[in-house]
PDB file of C-alpha atoms in Angstrom:
ATOM      1  CA  SER T   1      -0.567 -15.351  -0.559  1.00  0.00           C
ATOM      2  CA  GLN T   2      -2.224 -12.092  -1.411  1.00  0.00           C
ATOM      3  CA  GLN T   3      -5.572 -11.467   0.288  1.00  0.00           C
ATOM      4  CA  GLY T   4      -7.020  -9.535  -2.658  1.00  0.00           C
ATOM      5  CA  GLU T   5      -7.248 -10.536  -6.280  1.00  0.00           C
ATOM      6  CA  GLU T   6      -8.257  -7.968  -8.805  1.00  0.00           C
ATOM      7  CA  ASP T   7      -9.925  -8.121 -12.126  1.00  0.00           C
ATOM      8  CA  PRO T   8      -9.249  -7.131 -14.775  1.00  0.00           C
ATOM      9  CA  GLN T   9      -5.493  -6.940 -14.639  1.00  0.00           C
ATOM     10  CA  ALA T  10      -5.486  -4.256 -17.310  1.00  0.00           C
ATOM     11  CA  LEU T  11      -8.183  -1.951 -18.693  1.00  0.00           C
ATOM     12  CA  SER T  12      -8.071   0.558 -21.543  1.00  0.00           C
ATOM     13  CA  ILE T  13     -10.845   2.968 -22.141  1.00  0.00           C
ATOM     14  CA  GLN T  14     -11.606   6.324 -23.756  1.00  0.00           C
ATOM     15  CA  GLU T  15     -11.879   9.549 -21.869  1.00  0.00           C
ATOM     16  CA  GLY T  16     -15.440  10.096 -20.587  1.00  0.00           C
ATOM     17  CA  GLU T  17     -16.192   6.387 -20.266  1.00  0.00           C
ATOM     18  CA  ASN T  18     -16.665   4.639 -16.945  1.00  0.00           C
ATOM     19  CA  ALA T  19     -14.134   2.178 -15.535  1.00  0.00           C
ATOM     20  CA  THR T  20     -15.013  -0.650 -13.248  1.00  0.00           C
ATOM     21  CA  MET T  21     -12.527  -2.773 -11.310  1.00  0.00           C
ATOM     22  CA  ASN T  22     -13.229  -5.690  -9.097  1.00  0.00           C
ATOM     23  CA  CYS T  23     -11.470  -7.119  -6.085  1.00  0.00           C
ATOM     24  CA  SER T  24     -11.974 -10.365  -4.194  1.00  0.00           C
ATOM     25  CA  TYR T  25     -10.521 -11.286  -0.862  1.00  0.00           C
ATOM     26  CA  LYS T  26     -10.272 -14.427   1.233  1.00  0.00           C
ATOM     27  CA  THR T  27     -10.873 -13.833   4.901  1.00  0.00           C
ATOM     28  CA  SER T  28     -13.058 -11.679   7.087  1.00  0.00           C
ATOM     29  CA  ILE T  29     -12.239  -7.997   7.117  1.00  0.00           C
ATOM     30  CA  ASN T  30     -12.938  -4.895   9.164  1.00  0.00           C
ATOM     31  CA  ASN T  31     -12.617  -2.509   6.204  1.00  0.00           C
ATOM     32  CA  LEU T  32     -11.495  -2.397   2.645  1.00  0.00           C
ATOM     33  CA  GLN T  33      -9.602   0.422   0.964  1.00  0.00           C
ATOM     34  CA  TRP T  34      -8.798   1.431  -2.564  1.00  0.00           C
ATOM     35  CA  TYR T  35      -5.445   3.077  -3.479  1.00  0.00           C
ATOM     36  CA  ARG T  36      -4.046   4.577  -6.687  1.00  0.00           C
ATOM     37  CA  GLN T  37      -0.443   4.414  -7.799  1.00  0.00           C
ATOM     38  CA  ASN T  38       0.937   6.518 -10.609  1.00  0.00           C
ATOM     39  CA  SER T  39       3.791   4.857 -12.504  1.00  0.00           C
ATOM     40  CA  GLY T  40       6.002   3.363  -9.866  1.00  0.00           C
ATOM     41  CA  ARG T  41       5.440   6.063  -7.232  1.00  0.00           C
ATOM     42  CA  GLY T  42       3.772   5.939  -3.855  1.00  0.00           C
ATOM     43  CA  LEU T  43       0.218   4.936  -3.303  1.00  0.00           C
ATOM     44  CA  VAL T  44      -2.550   7.479  -2.687  1.00  0.00           C
ATOM     45  CA  HIS T  45      -5.592   6.533  -0.598  1.00  0.00           C
ATOM     46  CA  LEU T  46      -8.808   6.909  -2.457  1.00  0.00           C
ATOM     47  CA  ILE T  47     -11.617   5.647  -0.286  1.00  0.00           C
ATOM     48  CA  LEU T  48     -12.335   3.288   2.693  1.00  0.00           C
ATOM     49  CA  ILE T  49     -15.432   1.252   3.168  1.00  0.00           C
ATOM     50  CA  ARG T  50     -16.271  -0.460   6.423  1.00  0.00           C
ATOM     51  CA  SER T  51     -17.452  -4.037   6.590  1.00  0.00           C
ATOM     52  CA  ASN T  52     -20.989  -2.956   7.574  1.00  0.00           C
ATOM     53  CA  GLU T  53     -21.276  -0.541   4.603  1.00  0.00           C
ATOM     54  CA  ARG T  54     -22.479  -1.636   1.206  1.00  0.00           C
ATOM     55  CA  GLU T  55     -21.780   1.430  -0.892  1.00  0.00           C
ATOM     56  CA  LYS T  56     -19.751   4.557  -0.584  1.00  0.00           C
ATOM     57  CA  HIS T  57     -19.237   7.515  -2.871  1.00  0.00           C
ATOM     58  CA  SER T  58     -16.478  10.094  -3.154  1.00  0.00           C
ATOM     59  CA  GLY T  59     -16.627  12.488  -6.106  1.00  0.00           C
ATOM     60  CA  ARG T  60     -16.434  10.389  -9.280  1.00  0.00           C
ATOM     61  CA  LEU T  61     -15.690   7.227  -7.338  1.00  0.00           C
ATOM     62  CA  ARG T  62     -18.221   4.698  -6.202  1.00  0.00           C
ATOM     63  CA  VAL T  63     -17.223   1.664  -4.167  1.00  0.00           C
ATOM     64  CA  THR T  64     -19.411  -1.281  -3.309  1.00  0.00           C
ATOM     65  CA  LEU T  65     -18.739  -4.103  -0.874  1.00  0.00           C
ATOM     66  CA  ASP T  66     -20.345  -7.478  -0.714  1.00  0.00           C
ATOM     67  CA  THR T  67     -19.062  -9.298   2.399  1.00  0.00           C
ATOM     68  CA  SER T  68     -21.119 -12.392   1.617  1.00  0.00           C
ATOM     69  CA  LYS T  69     -19.216 -12.828  -1.691  1.00  0.00           C
ATOM     70  CA  LYS T  70     -16.020 -11.321  -0.239  1.00  0.00           C
ATOM     71  CA  SER T  71     -15.740  -8.855  -3.118  1.00  0.00           C
ATOM     72  CA  SER T  72     -15.656  -5.157  -3.841  1.00  0.00           C
ATOM     73  CA  SER T  73     -15.820  -2.989  -6.866  1.00  0.00           C
ATOM     74  CA  LEU T  74     -14.495   0.482  -7.711  1.00  0.00           C
ATOM     75  CA  LEU T  75     -16.319   2.498 -10.381  1.00  0.00           C
ATOM     76  CA  ILE T  76     -14.723   5.628 -11.805  1.00  0.00           C
ATOM     77  CA  THR T  77     -17.256   7.650 -13.706  1.00  0.00           C
ATOM     78  CA  ALA T  78     -16.499  10.047 -16.619  1.00  0.00           C
ATOM     79  CA  SER T  79     -12.865   9.044 -16.623  1.00  0.00           C
ATOM     80  CA  ARG T  80     -10.075  11.439 -17.476  1.00  0.00           C
ATOM     81  CA  ALA T  81      -6.576  10.943 -18.883  1.00  0.00           C
ATOM     82  CA  ALA T  82      -5.305  11.846 -15.421  1.00  0.00           C
ATOM     83  CA  ASP T  83      -7.008   8.783 -14.044  1.00  0.00           C
ATOM     84  CA  THR T  84      -4.385   6.645 -15.845  1.00  0.00           C
ATOM     85  CA  ALA T  85      -2.771   4.719 -13.010  1.00  0.00           C
ATOM     86  CA  SER T  86      -2.751   1.377 -11.239  1.00  0.00           C
ATOM     87  CA  TYR T  87      -5.540   0.788  -8.731  1.00  0.00           C
ATOM     88  CA  PHE T  88      -5.205  -1.536  -5.726  1.00  0.00           C
ATOM     89  CA  CYS T  89      -7.652  -2.791  -3.171  1.00  0.00           C
ATOM     90  CA  ALA T  90      -6.297  -3.397   0.296  1.00  0.00           C
ATOM     91  CA  THR T  91      -7.793  -5.079   3.239  1.00  0.00           C
ATOM     92  CA  ASP T  92      -6.767  -5.219   6.879  1.00  0.00           C
ATOM     93  CA  ALA T  93      -5.629  -8.550   8.318  1.00  0.00           C
ATOM     94  CA  GLY T  94      -9.000  -9.271   9.887  1.00  0.00           C
ATOM     95  CA  GLY T  95      -9.458  -9.824  13.575  1.00  0.00           C
ATOM     96  CA  SER T  96      -8.183  -6.788  15.415  1.00  0.00           C
ATOM     97  CA  SER T  97      -8.409  -3.613  13.392  1.00  0.00           C
ATOM     98  CA  ASN T  98      -5.575  -2.178  15.343  1.00  0.00           C
ATOM     99  CA  THR T  99      -2.846  -3.195  12.930  1.00  0.00           C
ATOM    100  CA  GLY T 100      -0.757  -1.338  10.364  1.00  0.00           C
ATOM    101  CA  LYS T 101      -0.726  -4.332   8.062  1.00  0.00           C
ATOM    102  CA  LEU T 102      -2.553  -4.015   4.736  1.00  0.00           C
ATOM    103  CA  ILE T 103      -2.872  -6.862   2.341  1.00  0.00           C
ATOM    104  CA  PHE T 104      -2.984  -5.675  -1.275  1.00  0.00           C
ATOM    105  CA  GLY T 105      -4.403  -7.125  -4.400  1.00  0.00           C
ATOM    106  CA  GLN T 106      -2.321  -7.413  -7.521  1.00  0.00           C
ATOM    107  CA  GLY T 107      -3.872  -4.295  -8.905  1.00  0.00           C
ATOM    108  CA  THR T 108      -5.631  -3.155 -12.115  1.00  0.00           C
ATOM    109  CA  THR T 109      -3.717  -0.993 -14.590  1.00  0.00           C
ATOM    110  CA  LEU T 110      -6.053   1.519 -16.057  1.00  0.00           C
ATOM    111  CA  GLN T 111      -5.246   3.470 -19.210  1.00  0.00           C
ATOM    112  CA  VAL T 112      -7.546   6.297 -20.188  1.00  0.00           C
ATOM    113  CA  LYS T 113      -7.002   7.503 -23.743  1.00  0.00           C
ATOM    114  CA  PRO T 114      -7.621  11.172 -24.517  1.00  0.00           C
TER     115      PRO T 114
ATOM    116  CA  LYS O   1       1.615  19.074   6.886  1.00  0.00           C
ATOM    117  CA  ALA O   2       4.497  17.640   4.937  1.00  0.00           C
ATOM    118  CA  GLY O   3       3.949  14.171   3.554  1.00  0.00           C
ATOM    119  CA  VAL O   4       5.905  11.016   4.132  1.00  0.00           C
ATOM    120  CA  THR O   5       9.497  11.457   3.061  1.00  0.00           C
ATOM    121  CA  GLN O   6      11.717   8.546   1.964  1.00  0.00           C
ATOM    122  CA  THR O   7      15.404   8.739   1.267  1.00  0.00           C
ATOM    123  CA  PRO O   8      17.205   7.994  -0.942  1.00  0.00           C
ATOM    124  CA  ARG O   9      14.871   7.807  -3.889  1.00  0.00           C
ATOM    125  CA  TYR O  10      17.224   5.538  -5.850  1.00  0.00           C
ATOM    126  CA  LEU O  11      19.948   3.133  -4.789  1.00  0.00           C
ATOM    127  CA  ILE O  12      22.223   0.773  -6.634  1.00  0.00           C
ATOM    128  CA  LYS O  13      23.965  -1.897  -4.684  1.00  0.00           C
ATOM    129  CA  THR O  14      25.823  -5.142  -5.411  1.00  0.00           C
ATOM    130  CA  ARG O  15      25.047  -8.621  -4.083  1.00  0.00           C
ATOM    131  CA  GLY O  16      26.311  -9.207  -0.616  1.00  0.00           C
ATOM    132  CA  GLN O  17      26.208  -5.538   0.447  1.00  0.00           C
ATOM    133  CA  GLN O  18      23.780  -4.108   2.953  1.00  0.00           C
ATOM    134  CA  VAL O  19      21.504  -1.120   2.640  1.00  0.00           C
ATOM    135  CA  THR O  20      19.593   1.246   4.931  1.00  0.00           C
ATOM    136  CA  LEU O  21      16.495   3.084   3.853  1.00  0.00           C
ATOM    137  CA  SER O  22      14.970   5.929   5.745  1.00  0.00           C
ATOM    138  CA  CYS O  23      11.407   7.118   6.280  1.00  0.00           C
ATOM    139  CA  SER O  24      10.095  10.264   7.905  1.00  0.00           C
ATOM    140  CA  PRO O  25       6.376   9.970   8.659  1.00  0.00           C
ATOM    141  CA  ILE O  26       3.775  12.692   8.649  1.00  0.00           C
ATOM    142  CA  SER O  27       4.059  14.844  11.764  1.00  0.00           C
ATOM    143  CA  GLY O  28       2.093  13.292  14.565  1.00  0.00           C
ATOM    144  CA  HIS O  29       1.799   9.811  13.070  1.00  0.00           C
ATOM    145  CA  ARG O  30       3.283   7.213  15.289  1.00  0.00           C
ATOM    146  CA  SER O  31       2.766   4.179  13.083  1.00  0.00           C
ATOM    147  CA  VAL O  32       5.163   3.370  10.136  1.00  0.00           C
ATOM    148  CA  SER O  33       4.664   0.356   7.918  1.00  0.00           C
ATOM    149  CA  TRP O  34       7.053  -0.848   5.241  1.00  0.00           C
ATOM    150  CA  TYR O  35       6.199  -2.665   1.989  1.00  0.00           C
ATOM    151  CA  GLN O  36       8.135  -4.277  -0.829  1.00  0.00           C
ATOM    152  CA  GLN O  37       6.749  -3.960  -4.305  1.00  0.00           C
ATOM    153  CA  THR O  38       7.968  -6.170  -7.145  1.00  0.00           C
ATOM    154  CA  PRO O  39       6.386  -6.971 -10.557  1.00  0.00           C
ATOM    155  CA  GLY O  40       6.115 -10.679  -9.618  1.00  0.00           C
ATOM    156  CA  GLN O  41       4.984 -10.559  -6.010  1.00  0.00           C
ATOM    157  CA  GLY O  42       3.145  -7.212  -5.941  1.00  0.00           C
ATOM    158  CA  LEU O  43       2.907  -5.298  -2.699  1.00  0.00           C
ATOM    159  CA  GLN O  44       3.972  -7.254   0.302  1.00  0.00           C
ATOM    160  CA  PHE O  45       4.001  -6.141   3.953  1.00  0.00           C
ATOM    161  CA  LEU O  46       7.378  -6.146   5.647  1.00  0.00           C
ATOM    162  CA  PHE O  47       6.758  -4.779   9.133  1.00  0.00           C
ATOM    163  CA  GLU O  48       5.058  -2.088  11.217  1.00  0.00           C
ATOM    164  CA  TYR O  49       6.463   0.015  13.956  1.00  0.00           C
ATOM    165  CA  PHE O  50       4.460   1.932  16.501  1.00  0.00           C
ATOM    166  CA  SER O  51       6.065   3.955  19.304  1.00  0.00           C
ATOM    167  CA  GLU O  52       9.483   2.402  18.675  1.00  0.00           C
ATOM    168  CA  THR O  53       8.071  -1.153  18.895  1.00  0.00           C
ATOM    169  CA  GLN O  54       7.671  -3.630  16.062  1.00  0.00           C
ATOM    170  CA  ARG O  55       4.025  -4.657  16.197  1.00  0.00           C
ATOM    171  CA  ASN O  56       3.693  -6.722  13.101  1.00  0.00           C
ATOM    172  CA  LYS O  57       6.017  -8.599  10.814  1.00  0.00           C
ATOM    173  CA  GLY O  58       5.505 -10.063   7.353  1.00  0.00           C
ATOM    174  CA  ASN O  59       6.918 -13.199   5.933  1.00  0.00           C
ATOM    175  CA  PHE O  60      10.422 -12.067   5.021  1.00  0.00           C
ATOM    176  CA  PRO O  61      13.771 -13.492   6.089  1.00  0.00           C
ATOM    177  CA  GLY O  62      15.746 -12.094   9.012  1.00  0.00           C
ATOM    178  CA  ARG O  63      17.963 -10.185   6.552  1.00  0.00           C
ATOM    179  CA  PHE O  64      15.212  -7.646   6.567  1.00  0.00           C
ATOM    180  CA  SER O  65      15.035  -5.589   9.776  1.00  0.00           C
ATOM    181  CA  GLY O  66      13.895  -2.216  10.902  1.00  0.00           C
ATOM    182  CA  ARG O  67      13.642   0.141  13.766  1.00  0.00           C
ATOM    183  CA  GLN O  68      11.862   3.291  14.771  1.00  0.00           C
ATOM    184  CA  PHE O  69      13.198   6.224  16.679  1.00  0.00           C
ATOM    185  CA  SER O  70      11.566   8.344  19.363  1.00  0.00           C
ATOM    186  CA  ASN O  71      10.617  10.977  16.773  1.00  0.00           C
ATOM    187  CA  SER O  72       8.772   8.196  14.847  1.00  0.00           C
ATOM    188  CA  ARG O  73      11.293   8.255  11.944  1.00  0.00           C
ATOM    189  CA  SER O  74      11.931   4.703  10.801  1.00  0.00           C
ATOM    190  CA  GLU O  75      14.760   2.929   9.007  1.00  0.00           C
ATOM    191  CA  MET O  76      14.788  -0.513   7.381  1.00  0.00           C
ATOM    192  CA  ASN O  77      17.926  -2.443   6.729  1.00  0.00           C
ATOM    193  CA  VAL O  78      18.597  -5.262   4.360  1.00  0.00           C
ATOM    194  CA  SER O  79      21.775  -7.226   4.822  1.00  0.00           C
ATOM    195  CA  THR O  80      23.554  -9.545   2.450  1.00  0.00           C
ATOM    196  CA  LEU O  81      21.623  -8.223  -0.522  1.00  0.00           C
ATOM    197  CA  GLU O  82      20.329 -10.716  -3.179  1.00  0.00           C
ATOM    198  CA  LEU O  83      19.361  -9.983  -6.726  1.00  0.00           C
ATOM    199  CA  GLY O  84      15.723 -10.737  -5.776  1.00  0.00           C
ATOM    200  CA  ASP O  85      15.729  -7.851  -3.264  1.00  0.00           C
ATOM    201  CA  SER O  86      15.587  -5.411  -6.211  1.00  0.00           C
ATOM    202  CA  ALA O  87      12.266  -3.667  -5.634  1.00  0.00           C
ATOM    203  CA  LEU O  88      10.453  -0.462  -4.782  1.00  0.00           C
ATOM    204  CA  TYR O  89      10.344  -0.110  -1.063  1.00  0.00           C
ATOM    205  CA  LEU O  90       7.463   1.912   0.232  1.00  0.00           C
ATOM    206  CA  CYS O  91       6.955   3.390   3.665  1.00  0.00           C
ATOM    207  CA  ALA O  92       3.574   4.521   4.968  1.00  0.00           C
ATOM    208  CA  SER O  93       2.510   6.277   8.086  1.00  0.00           C
ATOM    209  CA  SER O  94      -0.906   6.277   9.697  1.00  0.00           C
ATOM    210  CA  PRO O  95      -2.638   8.074  12.543  1.00  0.00           C
ATOM    211  CA  ARG O  96      -3.140   5.034  14.733  1.00  0.00           C
ATOM    212  CA  ASP O  97      -4.219   7.258  17.661  1.00  0.00           C
ATOM    213  CA  LEU O  98      -7.469   8.195  15.882  1.00  0.00           C
ATOM    214  CA  GLY O  99     -10.618   6.401  16.628  1.00  0.00           C
ATOM    215  CA  GLY O 100     -12.674   4.621  14.007  1.00  0.00           C
ATOM    216  CA  ALA O 101     -11.646   3.391  10.591  1.00  0.00           C
ATOM    217  CA  ALA O 102      -9.620   6.444   9.784  1.00  0.00           C
ATOM    218  CA  LYS O 103      -6.716   5.053  11.727  1.00  0.00           C
ATOM    219  CA  ASN O 104      -6.389   2.412   9.097  1.00  0.00           C
ATOM    220  CA  ILE O 105      -5.716   4.824   6.289  1.00  0.00           C
ATOM    221  CA  GLN O 106      -2.077   4.747   5.261  1.00  0.00           C
ATOM    222  CA  TYR O 107      -0.181   7.660   3.685  1.00  0.00           C
ATOM    223  CA  PHE O 108       2.624   6.543   1.460  1.00  0.00           C
ATOM    224  CA  GLY O 109       5.954   8.051   0.586  1.00  0.00           C
ATOM    225  CA  ALA O 110       7.263   8.057  -3.023  1.00  0.00           C
ATOM    226  CA  GLY O 111       9.434   5.005  -2.339  1.00  0.00           C
ATOM    227  CA  THR O 112      13.032   4.024  -2.636  1.00  0.00           C
ATOM    228  CA  ARG O 113      13.914   2.042  -5.756  1.00  0.00           C
ATOM    229  CA  LEU O 114      16.680  -0.426  -4.924  1.00  0.00           C
ATOM    230  CA  SER O 115      18.573  -2.157  -7.695  1.00  0.00           C
ATOM    231  CA  VAL O 116      20.868  -5.010  -6.767  1.00  0.00           C
ATOM    232  CA  LEU O 117      23.445  -5.934  -9.372  1.00  0.00           C
TER     233      LEU O 117
END
């Protein structure tokens, strides 16, 4: 089964508003990543947060991680129409971090209306 | 640097046929991972190759196989295609030689969309 579950499954907002997506996972992790996918194309890495970090920023993105609750959130501030995409959280398989296996959540589809 | 290149972009096959998909990683990346994406199951890990060796395998039947060449290019093969194999197949490369968490970042190609009729 998938490691990460995301909430909400779909989100529709107006340009300029903030968008928040949540991700929960099941087992211990070394790090958690967020990726974006535009309409059936490849995924683009957005941000990585280590298990010993609680918050990380990158431009308009803010990611939090709560390992006690096994959850993470991605906040996109001042959204733009170009942010319309699907967003996925991904965790490593736990244990050794030396693995190329990522476990993805089901994703949140974000629509930003101009 | 050029990104991850997957060929072909689109493929139509019939049940029972076999298919080979190709992936050229970012120059210098020795790790290549493959994923299957479907509307029902989402993104699922198929396998990872590093320096021509399969290091990790997902929960897929033996009809799914792969290999990696000395130049780090990778191919995956699906034999005896079934309707349920219709999916977007994504390849990703990562710089496993780096230290720290950066080695876990994966760089994806645009994918190969396989339709099985």
